[in-house]
GROMACS .gro file of C-alpha atoms in nm:
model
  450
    1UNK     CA    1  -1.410   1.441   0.858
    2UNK     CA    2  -1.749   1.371   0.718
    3UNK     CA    3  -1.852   1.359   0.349
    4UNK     CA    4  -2.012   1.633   0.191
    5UNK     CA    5  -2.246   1.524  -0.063
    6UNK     CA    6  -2.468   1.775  -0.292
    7UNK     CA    7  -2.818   1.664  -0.347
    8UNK     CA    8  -2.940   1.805  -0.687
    9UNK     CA    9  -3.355   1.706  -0.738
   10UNK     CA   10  -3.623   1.942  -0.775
   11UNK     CA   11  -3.924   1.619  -0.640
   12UNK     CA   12  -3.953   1.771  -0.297
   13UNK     CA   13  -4.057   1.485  -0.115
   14UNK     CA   14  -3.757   1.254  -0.259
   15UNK     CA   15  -3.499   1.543  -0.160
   16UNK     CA   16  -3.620   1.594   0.155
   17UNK     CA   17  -3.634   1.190   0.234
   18UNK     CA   18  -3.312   1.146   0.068
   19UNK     CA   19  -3.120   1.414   0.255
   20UNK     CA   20  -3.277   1.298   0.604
   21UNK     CA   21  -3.123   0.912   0.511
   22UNK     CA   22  -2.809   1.042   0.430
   23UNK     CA   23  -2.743   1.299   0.686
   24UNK     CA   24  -2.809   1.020   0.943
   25UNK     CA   25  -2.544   0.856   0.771
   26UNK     CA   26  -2.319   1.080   0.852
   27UNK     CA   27  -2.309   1.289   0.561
   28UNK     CA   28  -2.336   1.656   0.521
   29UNK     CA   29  -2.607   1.765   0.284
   30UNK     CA   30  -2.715   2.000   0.101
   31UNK     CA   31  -2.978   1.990  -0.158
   32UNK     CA   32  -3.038   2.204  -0.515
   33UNK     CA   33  -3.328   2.211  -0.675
   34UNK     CA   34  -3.232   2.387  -1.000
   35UNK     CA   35  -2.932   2.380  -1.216
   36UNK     CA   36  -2.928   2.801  -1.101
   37UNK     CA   37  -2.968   2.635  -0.745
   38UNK     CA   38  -2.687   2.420  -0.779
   39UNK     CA   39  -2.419   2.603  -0.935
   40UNK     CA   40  -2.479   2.868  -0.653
   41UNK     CA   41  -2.424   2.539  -0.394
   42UNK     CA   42  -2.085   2.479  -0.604
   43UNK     CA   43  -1.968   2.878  -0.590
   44UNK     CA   44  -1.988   2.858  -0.200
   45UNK     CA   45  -1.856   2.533  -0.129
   46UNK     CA   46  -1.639   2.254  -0.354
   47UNK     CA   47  -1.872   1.913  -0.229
   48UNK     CA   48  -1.727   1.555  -0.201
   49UNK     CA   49  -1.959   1.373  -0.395
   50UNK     CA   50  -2.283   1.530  -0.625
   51UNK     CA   51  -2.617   1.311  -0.700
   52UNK     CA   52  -2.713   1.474  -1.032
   53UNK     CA   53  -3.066   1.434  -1.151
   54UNK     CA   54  -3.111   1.496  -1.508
   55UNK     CA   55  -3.439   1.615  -1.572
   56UNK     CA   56  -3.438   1.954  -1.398
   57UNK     CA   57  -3.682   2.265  -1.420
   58UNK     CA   58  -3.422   2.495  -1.611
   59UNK     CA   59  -3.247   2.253  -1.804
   60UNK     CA   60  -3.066   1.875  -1.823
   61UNK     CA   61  -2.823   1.722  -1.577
   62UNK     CA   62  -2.605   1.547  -1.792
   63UNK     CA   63  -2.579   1.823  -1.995
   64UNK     CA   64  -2.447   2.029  -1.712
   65UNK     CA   65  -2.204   1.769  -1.605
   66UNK     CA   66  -1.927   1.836  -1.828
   67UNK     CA   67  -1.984   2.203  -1.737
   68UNK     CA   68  -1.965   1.995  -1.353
   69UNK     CA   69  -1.627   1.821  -1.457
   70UNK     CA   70  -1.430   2.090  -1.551
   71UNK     CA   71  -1.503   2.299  -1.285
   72UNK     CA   72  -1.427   2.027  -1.010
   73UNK     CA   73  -1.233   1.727  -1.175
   74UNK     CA   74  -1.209   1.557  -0.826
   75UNK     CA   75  -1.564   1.592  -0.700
   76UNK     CA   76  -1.744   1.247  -0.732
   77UNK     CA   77  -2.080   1.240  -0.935
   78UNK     CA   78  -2.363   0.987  -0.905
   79UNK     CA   79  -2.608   1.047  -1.238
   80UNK     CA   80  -2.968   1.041  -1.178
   81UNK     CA   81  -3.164   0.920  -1.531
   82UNK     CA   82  -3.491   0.755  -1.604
   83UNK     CA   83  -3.570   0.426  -1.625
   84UNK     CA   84  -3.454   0.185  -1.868
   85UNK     CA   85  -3.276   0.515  -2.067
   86UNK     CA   86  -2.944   0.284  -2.072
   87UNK     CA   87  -2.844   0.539  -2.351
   88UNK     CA   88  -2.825   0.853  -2.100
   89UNK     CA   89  -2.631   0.607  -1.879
   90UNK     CA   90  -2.335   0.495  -2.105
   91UNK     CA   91  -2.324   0.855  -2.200
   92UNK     CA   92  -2.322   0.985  -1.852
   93UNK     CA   93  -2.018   0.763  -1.784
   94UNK     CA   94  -1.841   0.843  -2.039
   95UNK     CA   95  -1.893   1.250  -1.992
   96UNK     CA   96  -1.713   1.151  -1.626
   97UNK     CA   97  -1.996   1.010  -1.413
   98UNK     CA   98  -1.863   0.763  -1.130
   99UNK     CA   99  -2.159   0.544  -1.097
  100UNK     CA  100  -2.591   0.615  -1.227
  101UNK     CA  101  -2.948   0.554  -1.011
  102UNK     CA  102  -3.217   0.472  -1.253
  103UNK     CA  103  -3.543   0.629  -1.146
  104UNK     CA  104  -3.748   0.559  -0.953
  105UNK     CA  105  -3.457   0.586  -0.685
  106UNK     CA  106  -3.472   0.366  -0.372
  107UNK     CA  107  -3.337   0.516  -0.109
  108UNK     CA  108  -3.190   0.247   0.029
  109UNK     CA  109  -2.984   0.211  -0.377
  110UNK     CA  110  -2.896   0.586  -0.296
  111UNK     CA  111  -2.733   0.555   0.055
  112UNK     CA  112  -2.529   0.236  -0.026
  113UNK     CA  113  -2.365   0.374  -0.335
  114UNK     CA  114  -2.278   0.696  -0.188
  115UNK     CA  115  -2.111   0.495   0.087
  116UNK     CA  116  -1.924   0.360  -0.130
  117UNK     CA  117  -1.825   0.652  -0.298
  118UNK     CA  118  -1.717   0.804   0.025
  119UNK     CA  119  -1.496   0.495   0.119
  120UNK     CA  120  -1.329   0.526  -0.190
  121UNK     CA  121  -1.270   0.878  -0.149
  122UNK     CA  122  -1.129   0.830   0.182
  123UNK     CA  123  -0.920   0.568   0.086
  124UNK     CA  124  -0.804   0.765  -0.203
  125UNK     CA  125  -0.700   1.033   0.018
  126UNK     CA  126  -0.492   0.814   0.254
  127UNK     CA  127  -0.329   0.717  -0.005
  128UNK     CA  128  -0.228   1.051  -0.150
  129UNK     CA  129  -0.154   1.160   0.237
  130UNK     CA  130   0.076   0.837   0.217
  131UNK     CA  131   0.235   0.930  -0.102
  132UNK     CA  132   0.298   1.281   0.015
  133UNK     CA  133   0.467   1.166   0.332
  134UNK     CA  134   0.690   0.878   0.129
  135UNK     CA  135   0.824   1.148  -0.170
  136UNK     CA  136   0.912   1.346   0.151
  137UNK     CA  137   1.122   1.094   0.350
  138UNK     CA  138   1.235   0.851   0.107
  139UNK     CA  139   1.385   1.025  -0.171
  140UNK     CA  140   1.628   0.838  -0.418
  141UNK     CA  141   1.980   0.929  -0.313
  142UNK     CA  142   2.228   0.996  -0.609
  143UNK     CA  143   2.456   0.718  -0.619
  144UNK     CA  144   2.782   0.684  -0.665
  145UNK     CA  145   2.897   0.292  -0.680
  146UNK     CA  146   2.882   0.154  -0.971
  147UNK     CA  147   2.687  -0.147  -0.930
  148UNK     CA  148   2.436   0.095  -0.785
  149UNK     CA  149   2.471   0.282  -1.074
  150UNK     CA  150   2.386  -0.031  -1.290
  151UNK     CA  151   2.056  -0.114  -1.077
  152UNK     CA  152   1.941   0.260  -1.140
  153UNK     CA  153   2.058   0.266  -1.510
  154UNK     CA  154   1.808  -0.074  -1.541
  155UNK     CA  155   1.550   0.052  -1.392
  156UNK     CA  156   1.528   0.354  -1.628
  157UNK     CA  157   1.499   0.089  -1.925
  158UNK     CA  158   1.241  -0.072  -1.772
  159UNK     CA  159   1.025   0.232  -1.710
  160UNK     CA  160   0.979   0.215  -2.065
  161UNK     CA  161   0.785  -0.116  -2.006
  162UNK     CA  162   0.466   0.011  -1.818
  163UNK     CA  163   0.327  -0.301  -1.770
  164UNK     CA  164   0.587  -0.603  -1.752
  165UNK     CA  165   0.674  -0.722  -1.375
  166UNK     CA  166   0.949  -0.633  -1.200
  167UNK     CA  167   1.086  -0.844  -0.927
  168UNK     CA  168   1.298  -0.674  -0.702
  169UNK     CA  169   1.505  -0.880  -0.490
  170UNK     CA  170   1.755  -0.803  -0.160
  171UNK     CA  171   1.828  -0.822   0.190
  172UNK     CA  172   1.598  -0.664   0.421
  173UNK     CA  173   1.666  -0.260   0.460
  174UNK     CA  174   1.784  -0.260   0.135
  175UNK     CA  175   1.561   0.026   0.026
  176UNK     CA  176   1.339  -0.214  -0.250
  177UNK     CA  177   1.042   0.026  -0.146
  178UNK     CA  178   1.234   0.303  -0.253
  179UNK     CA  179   1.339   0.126  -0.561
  180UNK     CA  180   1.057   0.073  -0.704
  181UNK     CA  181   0.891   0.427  -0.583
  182UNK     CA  182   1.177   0.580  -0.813
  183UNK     CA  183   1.057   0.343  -1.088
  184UNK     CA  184   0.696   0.473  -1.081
  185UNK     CA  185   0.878   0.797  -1.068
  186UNK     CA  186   0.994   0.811  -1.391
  187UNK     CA  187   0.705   0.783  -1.590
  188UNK     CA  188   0.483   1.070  -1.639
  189UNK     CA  189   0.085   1.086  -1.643
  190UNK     CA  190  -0.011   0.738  -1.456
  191UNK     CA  191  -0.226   0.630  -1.189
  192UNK     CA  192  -0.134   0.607  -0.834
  193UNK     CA  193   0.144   0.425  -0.689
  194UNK     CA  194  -0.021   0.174  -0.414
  195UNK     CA  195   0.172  -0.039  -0.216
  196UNK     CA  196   0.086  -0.351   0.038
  197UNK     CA  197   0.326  -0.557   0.262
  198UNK     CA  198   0.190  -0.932   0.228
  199UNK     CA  199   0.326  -1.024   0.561
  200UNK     CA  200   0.127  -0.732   0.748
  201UNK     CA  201  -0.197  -0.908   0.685
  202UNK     CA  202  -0.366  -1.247   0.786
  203UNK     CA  203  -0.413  -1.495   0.469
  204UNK     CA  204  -0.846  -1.435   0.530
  205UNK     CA  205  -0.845  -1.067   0.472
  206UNK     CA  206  -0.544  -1.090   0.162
  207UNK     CA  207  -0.740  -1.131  -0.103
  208UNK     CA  208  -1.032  -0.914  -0.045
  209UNK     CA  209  -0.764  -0.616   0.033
  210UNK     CA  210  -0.573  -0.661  -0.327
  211UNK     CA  211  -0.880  -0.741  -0.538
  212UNK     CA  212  -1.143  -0.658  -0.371
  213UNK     CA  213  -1.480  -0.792  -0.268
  214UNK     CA  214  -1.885  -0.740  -0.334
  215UNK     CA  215  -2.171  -0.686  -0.103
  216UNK     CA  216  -2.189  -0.992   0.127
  217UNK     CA  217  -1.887  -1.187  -0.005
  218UNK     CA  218  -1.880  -1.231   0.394
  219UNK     CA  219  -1.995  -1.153   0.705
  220UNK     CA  220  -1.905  -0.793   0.742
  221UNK     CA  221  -1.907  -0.706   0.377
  222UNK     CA  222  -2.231  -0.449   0.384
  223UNK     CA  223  -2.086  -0.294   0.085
  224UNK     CA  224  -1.849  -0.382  -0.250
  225UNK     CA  225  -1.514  -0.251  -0.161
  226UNK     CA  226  -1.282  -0.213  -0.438
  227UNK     CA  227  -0.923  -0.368  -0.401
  228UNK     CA  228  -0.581  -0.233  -0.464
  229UNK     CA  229  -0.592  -0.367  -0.809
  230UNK     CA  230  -0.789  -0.189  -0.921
  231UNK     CA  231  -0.705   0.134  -0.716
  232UNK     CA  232  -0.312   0.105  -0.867
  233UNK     CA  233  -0.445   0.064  -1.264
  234UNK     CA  234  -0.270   0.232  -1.496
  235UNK     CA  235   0.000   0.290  -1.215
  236UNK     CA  236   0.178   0.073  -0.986
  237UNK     CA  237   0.118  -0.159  -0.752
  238UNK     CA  238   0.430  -0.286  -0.470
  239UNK     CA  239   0.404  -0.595  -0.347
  240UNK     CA  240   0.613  -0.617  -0.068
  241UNK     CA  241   0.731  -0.926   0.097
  242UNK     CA  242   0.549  -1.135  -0.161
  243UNK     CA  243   0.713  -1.430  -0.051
  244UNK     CA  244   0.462  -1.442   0.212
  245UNK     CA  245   0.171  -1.476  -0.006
  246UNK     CA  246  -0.094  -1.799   0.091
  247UNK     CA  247  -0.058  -2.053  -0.215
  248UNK     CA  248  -0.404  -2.036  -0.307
  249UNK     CA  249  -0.383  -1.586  -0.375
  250UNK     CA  250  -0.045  -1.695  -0.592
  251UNK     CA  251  -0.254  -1.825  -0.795
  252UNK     CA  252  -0.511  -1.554  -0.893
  253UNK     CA  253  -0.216  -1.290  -0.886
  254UNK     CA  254  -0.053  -1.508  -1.149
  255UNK     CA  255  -0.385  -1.494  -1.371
  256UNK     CA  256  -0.397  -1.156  -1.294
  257UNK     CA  257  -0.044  -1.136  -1.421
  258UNK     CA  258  -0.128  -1.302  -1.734
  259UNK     CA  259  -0.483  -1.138  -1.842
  260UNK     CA  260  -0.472  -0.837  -1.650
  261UNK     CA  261  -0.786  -0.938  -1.516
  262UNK     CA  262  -0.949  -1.082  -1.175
  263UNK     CA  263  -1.271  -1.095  -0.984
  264UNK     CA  264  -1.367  -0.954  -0.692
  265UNK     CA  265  -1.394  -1.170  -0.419
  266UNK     CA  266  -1.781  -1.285  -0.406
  267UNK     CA  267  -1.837  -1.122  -0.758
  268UNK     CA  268  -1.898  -1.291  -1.092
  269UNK     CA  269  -1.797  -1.009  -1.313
  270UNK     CA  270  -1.462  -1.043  -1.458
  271UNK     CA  271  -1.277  -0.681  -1.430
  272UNK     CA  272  -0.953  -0.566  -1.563
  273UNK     CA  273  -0.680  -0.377  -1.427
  274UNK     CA  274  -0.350  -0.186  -1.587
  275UNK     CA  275  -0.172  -0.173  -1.283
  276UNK     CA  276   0.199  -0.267  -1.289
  277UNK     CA  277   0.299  -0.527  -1.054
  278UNK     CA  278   0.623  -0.473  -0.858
  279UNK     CA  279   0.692  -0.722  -0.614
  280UNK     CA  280   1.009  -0.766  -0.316
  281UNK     CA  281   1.154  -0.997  -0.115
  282UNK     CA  282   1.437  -1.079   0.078
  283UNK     CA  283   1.356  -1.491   0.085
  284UNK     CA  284   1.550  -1.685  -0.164
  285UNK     CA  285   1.221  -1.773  -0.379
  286UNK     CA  286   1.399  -2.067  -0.509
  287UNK     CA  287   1.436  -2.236  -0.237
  288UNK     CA  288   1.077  -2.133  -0.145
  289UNK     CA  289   0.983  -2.367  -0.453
  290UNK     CA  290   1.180  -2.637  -0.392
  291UNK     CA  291   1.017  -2.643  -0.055
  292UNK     CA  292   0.693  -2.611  -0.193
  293UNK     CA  293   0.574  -2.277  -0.070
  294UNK     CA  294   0.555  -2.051  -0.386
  295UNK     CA  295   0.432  -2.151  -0.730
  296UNK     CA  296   0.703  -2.208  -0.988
  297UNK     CA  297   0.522  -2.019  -1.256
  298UNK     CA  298   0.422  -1.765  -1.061
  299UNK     CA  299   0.817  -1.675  -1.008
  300UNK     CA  300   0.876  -1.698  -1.445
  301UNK     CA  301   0.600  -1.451  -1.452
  302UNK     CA  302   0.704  -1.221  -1.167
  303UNK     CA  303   1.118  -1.230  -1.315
  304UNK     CA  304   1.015  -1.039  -1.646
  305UNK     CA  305   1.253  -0.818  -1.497
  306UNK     CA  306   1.457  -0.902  -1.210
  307UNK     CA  307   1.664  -0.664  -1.024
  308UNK     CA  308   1.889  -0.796  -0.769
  309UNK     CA  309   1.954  -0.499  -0.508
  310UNK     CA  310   2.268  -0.460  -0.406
  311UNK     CA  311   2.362  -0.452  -0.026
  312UNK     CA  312   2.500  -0.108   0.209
  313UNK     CA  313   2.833  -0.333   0.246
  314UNK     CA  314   2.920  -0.349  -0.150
  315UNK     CA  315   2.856   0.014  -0.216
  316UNK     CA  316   3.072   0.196   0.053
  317UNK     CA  317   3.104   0.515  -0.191
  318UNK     CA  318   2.736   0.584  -0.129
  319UNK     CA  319   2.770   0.528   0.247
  320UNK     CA  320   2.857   0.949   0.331
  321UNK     CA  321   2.640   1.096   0.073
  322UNK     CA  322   2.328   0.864   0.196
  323UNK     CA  323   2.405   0.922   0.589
  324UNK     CA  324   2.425   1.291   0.516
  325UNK     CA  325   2.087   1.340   0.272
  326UNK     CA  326   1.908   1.095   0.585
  327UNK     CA  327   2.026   1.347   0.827
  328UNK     CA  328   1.861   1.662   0.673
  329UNK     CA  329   1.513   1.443   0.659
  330UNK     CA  330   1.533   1.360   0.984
  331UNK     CA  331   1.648   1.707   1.134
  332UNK     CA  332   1.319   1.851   0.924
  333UNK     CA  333   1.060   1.595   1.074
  334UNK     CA  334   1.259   1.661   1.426
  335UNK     CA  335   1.278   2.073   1.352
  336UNK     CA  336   1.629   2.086   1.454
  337UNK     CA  337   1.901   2.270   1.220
  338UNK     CA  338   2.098   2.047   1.018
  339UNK     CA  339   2.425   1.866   1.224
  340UNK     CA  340   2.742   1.782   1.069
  341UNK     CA  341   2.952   1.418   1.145
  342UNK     CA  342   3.301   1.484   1.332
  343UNK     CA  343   3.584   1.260   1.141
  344UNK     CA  344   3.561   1.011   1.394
  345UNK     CA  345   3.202   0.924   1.285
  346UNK     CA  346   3.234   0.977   0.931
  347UNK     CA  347   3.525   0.663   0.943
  348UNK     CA  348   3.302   0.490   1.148
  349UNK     CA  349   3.007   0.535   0.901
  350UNK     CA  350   3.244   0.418   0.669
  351UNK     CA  351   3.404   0.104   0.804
  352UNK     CA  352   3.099  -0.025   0.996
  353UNK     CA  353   2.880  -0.323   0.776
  354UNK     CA  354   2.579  -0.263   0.824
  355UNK     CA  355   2.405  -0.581   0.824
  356UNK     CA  356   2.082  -0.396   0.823
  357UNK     CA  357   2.177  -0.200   0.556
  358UNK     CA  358   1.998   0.166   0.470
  359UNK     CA  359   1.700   0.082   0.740
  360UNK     CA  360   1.955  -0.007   0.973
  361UNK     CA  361   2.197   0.354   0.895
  362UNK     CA  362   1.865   0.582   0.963
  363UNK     CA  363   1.794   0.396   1.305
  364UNK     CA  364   2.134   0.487   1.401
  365UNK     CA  365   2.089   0.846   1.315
  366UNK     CA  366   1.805   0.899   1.416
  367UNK     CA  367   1.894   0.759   1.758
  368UNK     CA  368   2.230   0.953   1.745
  369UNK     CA  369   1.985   1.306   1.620
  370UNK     CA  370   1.784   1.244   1.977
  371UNK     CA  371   2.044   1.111   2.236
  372UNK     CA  372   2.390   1.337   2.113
  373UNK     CA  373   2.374   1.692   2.214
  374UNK     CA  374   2.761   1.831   2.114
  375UNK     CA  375   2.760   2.029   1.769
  376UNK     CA  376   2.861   1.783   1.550
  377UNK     CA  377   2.718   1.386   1.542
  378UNK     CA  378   2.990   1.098   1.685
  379UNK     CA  379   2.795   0.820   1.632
  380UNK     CA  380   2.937   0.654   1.998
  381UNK     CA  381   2.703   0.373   1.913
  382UNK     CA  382   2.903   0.247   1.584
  383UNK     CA  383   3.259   0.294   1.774
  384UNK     CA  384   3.280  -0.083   1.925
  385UNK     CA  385   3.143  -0.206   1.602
  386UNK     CA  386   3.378  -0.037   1.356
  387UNK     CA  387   3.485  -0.257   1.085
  388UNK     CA  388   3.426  -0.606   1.244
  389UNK     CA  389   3.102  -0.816   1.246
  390UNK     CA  390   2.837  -0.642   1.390
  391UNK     CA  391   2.747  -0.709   1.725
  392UNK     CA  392   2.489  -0.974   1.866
  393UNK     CA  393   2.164  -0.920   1.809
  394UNK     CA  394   1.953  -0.899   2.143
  395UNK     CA  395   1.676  -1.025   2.002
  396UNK     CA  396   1.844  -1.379   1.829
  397UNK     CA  397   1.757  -1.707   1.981
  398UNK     CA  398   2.044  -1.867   2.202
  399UNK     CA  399   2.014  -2.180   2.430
  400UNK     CA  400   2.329  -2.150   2.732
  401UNK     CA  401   2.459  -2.420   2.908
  402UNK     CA  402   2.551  -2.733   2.838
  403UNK     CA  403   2.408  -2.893   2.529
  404UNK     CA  404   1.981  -3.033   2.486
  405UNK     CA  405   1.824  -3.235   2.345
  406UNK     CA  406   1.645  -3.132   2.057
  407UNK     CA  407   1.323  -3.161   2.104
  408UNK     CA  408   1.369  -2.903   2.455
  409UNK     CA  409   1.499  -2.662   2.212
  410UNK     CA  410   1.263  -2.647   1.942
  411UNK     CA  411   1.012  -2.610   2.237
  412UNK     CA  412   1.230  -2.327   2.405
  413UNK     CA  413   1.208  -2.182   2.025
  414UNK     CA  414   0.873  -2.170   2.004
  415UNK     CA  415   0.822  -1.996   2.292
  416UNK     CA  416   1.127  -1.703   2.150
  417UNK     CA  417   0.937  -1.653   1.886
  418UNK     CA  418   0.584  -1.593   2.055
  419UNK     CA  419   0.757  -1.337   2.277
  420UNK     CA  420   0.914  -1.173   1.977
  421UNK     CA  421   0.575  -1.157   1.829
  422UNK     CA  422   0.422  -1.019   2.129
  423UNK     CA  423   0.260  -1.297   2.211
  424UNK     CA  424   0.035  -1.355   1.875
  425UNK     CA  425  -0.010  -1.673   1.811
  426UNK     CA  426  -0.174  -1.704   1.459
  427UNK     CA  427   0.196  -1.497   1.340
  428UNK     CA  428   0.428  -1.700   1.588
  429UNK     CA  429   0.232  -2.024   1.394
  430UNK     CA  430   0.279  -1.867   1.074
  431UNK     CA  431   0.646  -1.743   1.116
  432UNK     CA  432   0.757  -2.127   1.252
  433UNK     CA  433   0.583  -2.287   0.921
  434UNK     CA  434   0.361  -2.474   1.169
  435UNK     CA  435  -0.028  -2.543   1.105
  436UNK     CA  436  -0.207  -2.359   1.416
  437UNK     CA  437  -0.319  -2.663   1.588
  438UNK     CA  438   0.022  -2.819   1.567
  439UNK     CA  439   0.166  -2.459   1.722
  440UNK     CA  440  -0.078  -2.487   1.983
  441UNK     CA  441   0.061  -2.857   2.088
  442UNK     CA  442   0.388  -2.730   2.067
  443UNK     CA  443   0.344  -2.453   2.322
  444UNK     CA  444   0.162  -2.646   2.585
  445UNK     CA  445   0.386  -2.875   2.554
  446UNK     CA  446   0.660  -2.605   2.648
  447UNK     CA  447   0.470  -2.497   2.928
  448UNK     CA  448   0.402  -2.843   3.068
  449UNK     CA  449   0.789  -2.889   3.096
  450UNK     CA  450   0.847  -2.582   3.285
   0.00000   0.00000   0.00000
């Protein structure tokens, strides 16, 4: 859906230039001459984004903009004053302006701040759509085991904190996402809660997504762009998987970390940010320093507070209660009626391990919602694993036969872990720990010795 932007200017010529620039940029204008002009525009339609001049036939812009404000707290406003009045300015940012044009206004000035404007707003809104859709699904479970108990009972002391990191730590399906969602939960009147996967995103785009960049920091850079830093300040900002961070972005998190502030990537203007960081991982960060791949300091600074998240397996009591609360979600997003468990499934449920812990226990009912039709769930698919190991994974790397020599298996490996990857290389190279060149070698010379 297009922006709809508010042009408020009673020069003629300007207005009519302006709106022309902007419409071709895919905008939806409309333009006020007149404060009387303009709060007609407002009664008949709520715009994205208003460019407020200040000098107007029946009275003064930034006068009106508190009047502005009030009436629509989310609408975006770019102030309009003359030049060199730096005074008007500061005071139009303070009374709730997002950015100023000092006259006279290039167009050119106009368009590429009220593109940026709109990207924010968009990516504001995907991230409220987000938000919506996560408080839906992935409510906090009340817990009954008490080392769950503990973990909750923590994280309520740390709330109190709002801006020491938290390092949440577990294996994979653990629910650290919903951890640290209940964490920005209970504190009241923050910013938004903003969250990033560092292994979801190649090492060259990283840092421009978490701290942004400026106009032609690179090659497709045709505006600033600001970066989930900033986006999460005086809220929260989830790091997840932050084991996978490149070396060189530890390091400007950790000064982040320490000042609260950072540059944009390309900019020379040091900015600050109040954003809590909360960062996950199942990696054994430890060893990942020992081995060289994650700074030392950069772990001290994370472990203000360390929560260690305990596994499905060591909290059995909360195994029935979770299974049952995941079942109503998922019978809402599938609009079907809720389904009980017969006995047989609720001992299943309870003596199966779960190696994939609460991700792993909504696959299975989810797949059990879909594929079982009698009036109560059985949960067939858990009754050959009930309480011994769980079963093979079909996806885990095995060599038959008799035994090889090493260097055919690491080449057989190699080519496991492109097809598990769907055949990306620059992620097979990066999930092997090999430099892309080297990976490159390695596969041809797997194909060679087919």
């Amino acid at each position: 859906m297009s922006t709809s932007l508010l042009l408020v200017d009673d020069d003629r010529t300007f207005s009519s230039l302006a709106a022309s620039m902007l419409s071709q940029e895919g905008f939806r204008v409309r333009v006020a001459r007149s404060l009387h002009e303009t709060r007609v525009a407002l009664a008949a339609e709520a715009p994205d984004l208003v460019v407020l001049d200040r000098r107007l036939p029946d009275g003064d812009g930034l006068v009106f903009l508190p009047e502005l404000r009030a009436q629509l707290p989310t609408t975006v406003v770019l102030m309009v004053t003359a030049h060199g009045d730096i005074e008007s300015a500061v005071e139009a940012i303070r009374a709730g302006a997002r950015d100023y044009l000092s006259k006279p206004v290039e167009i050119d000035d106009l368009v590429m701040r009220a593109r940026r404007a709109a990207s924010d707003l968009q990516l504001q809104e995907r991230l409220r759509q987000a938000e919506s859709v996560l408080e839906g699904r992935h409510r906090l479970a009340e817990s009954r085991s008490p080392v769950m108990q503990r973990t909750l009972q923590m994280l309520e002391r740390i709330a109190t904190t709002p801006r020491s990191p938290v390092l949440l730590l577990g294996e994979t399906g653990t629910g650290k996402a919903v951890l640290a969602r209940h964490l920005y939960a209970l504190r009241q009147k923050q910013g938004a809660f903003v969250q990033i996967n560092c292994a979801a995103l190649p090492d060259t785009m990283m840092e421009s997504e978490l701290f942004g960049h400026e106009r032609g920091a690179f090659t497709d850079a045709k505006t600033a762009r600001r970066g989930l830093v900033e986006l999460a300040s005086d809220g929260l900002l989830f790091l997840d998987e932050v084991g996978e961070l490149p070396l060189a972005l530890q390091a400007k998190l950790l000064t982040f970390l320490d000042k609260g502030a950072f540059r944009r990537l390309g900019g020379m203007t040091e900015l600050t940010s109040t954003a809590r960081i909360v960062a996950a991982t199942n990696k054994d960060l430890e060893a990942e320093v020992a081995a060289g791949r994650f700074r030392e300091d950069l772990l001290f600074r994370l472990s203000v507070f360390r929560v260690d998240v305990p596994p499905l397996r060591e909290r059995r009591e909360d195994v029935l209660p979770l299974a049952r609360t995941l079942v109503q979600e998922l019978c809402s997003e599938l609009g079907r009626r809720p389904v009980p468990f017969s006995p047989a499934a609720e001992e299943r449920l309870v003596s199966y391990p779960f190696p994939g812990n609460v991700r792993e226990l909504r696959n299975v009912l989810e797949r059990a919602l879909v594929l079982e039709v009698g009036p109560a769930l059985e949960l067939q698919s858990l009754a050959k694993g009930g309480g011994a190991p769980a079963p093979a994974d079909p996806n885990a790397f095995s060599v038959s036969g008799p035994p090889r020599p090493l260097d055919e298996v690491e080449r057989l490996y190699v080519r496991h872990v492109l097809e598990q990857l769907g055949g990306r290389r620059v992620e097979a190279a990066k999930a092997l720990g090999l430099s892309y060149p080297t990976f490159l070698r390695r596969l041809e010379e797997a194909s060679s010795s087919e």
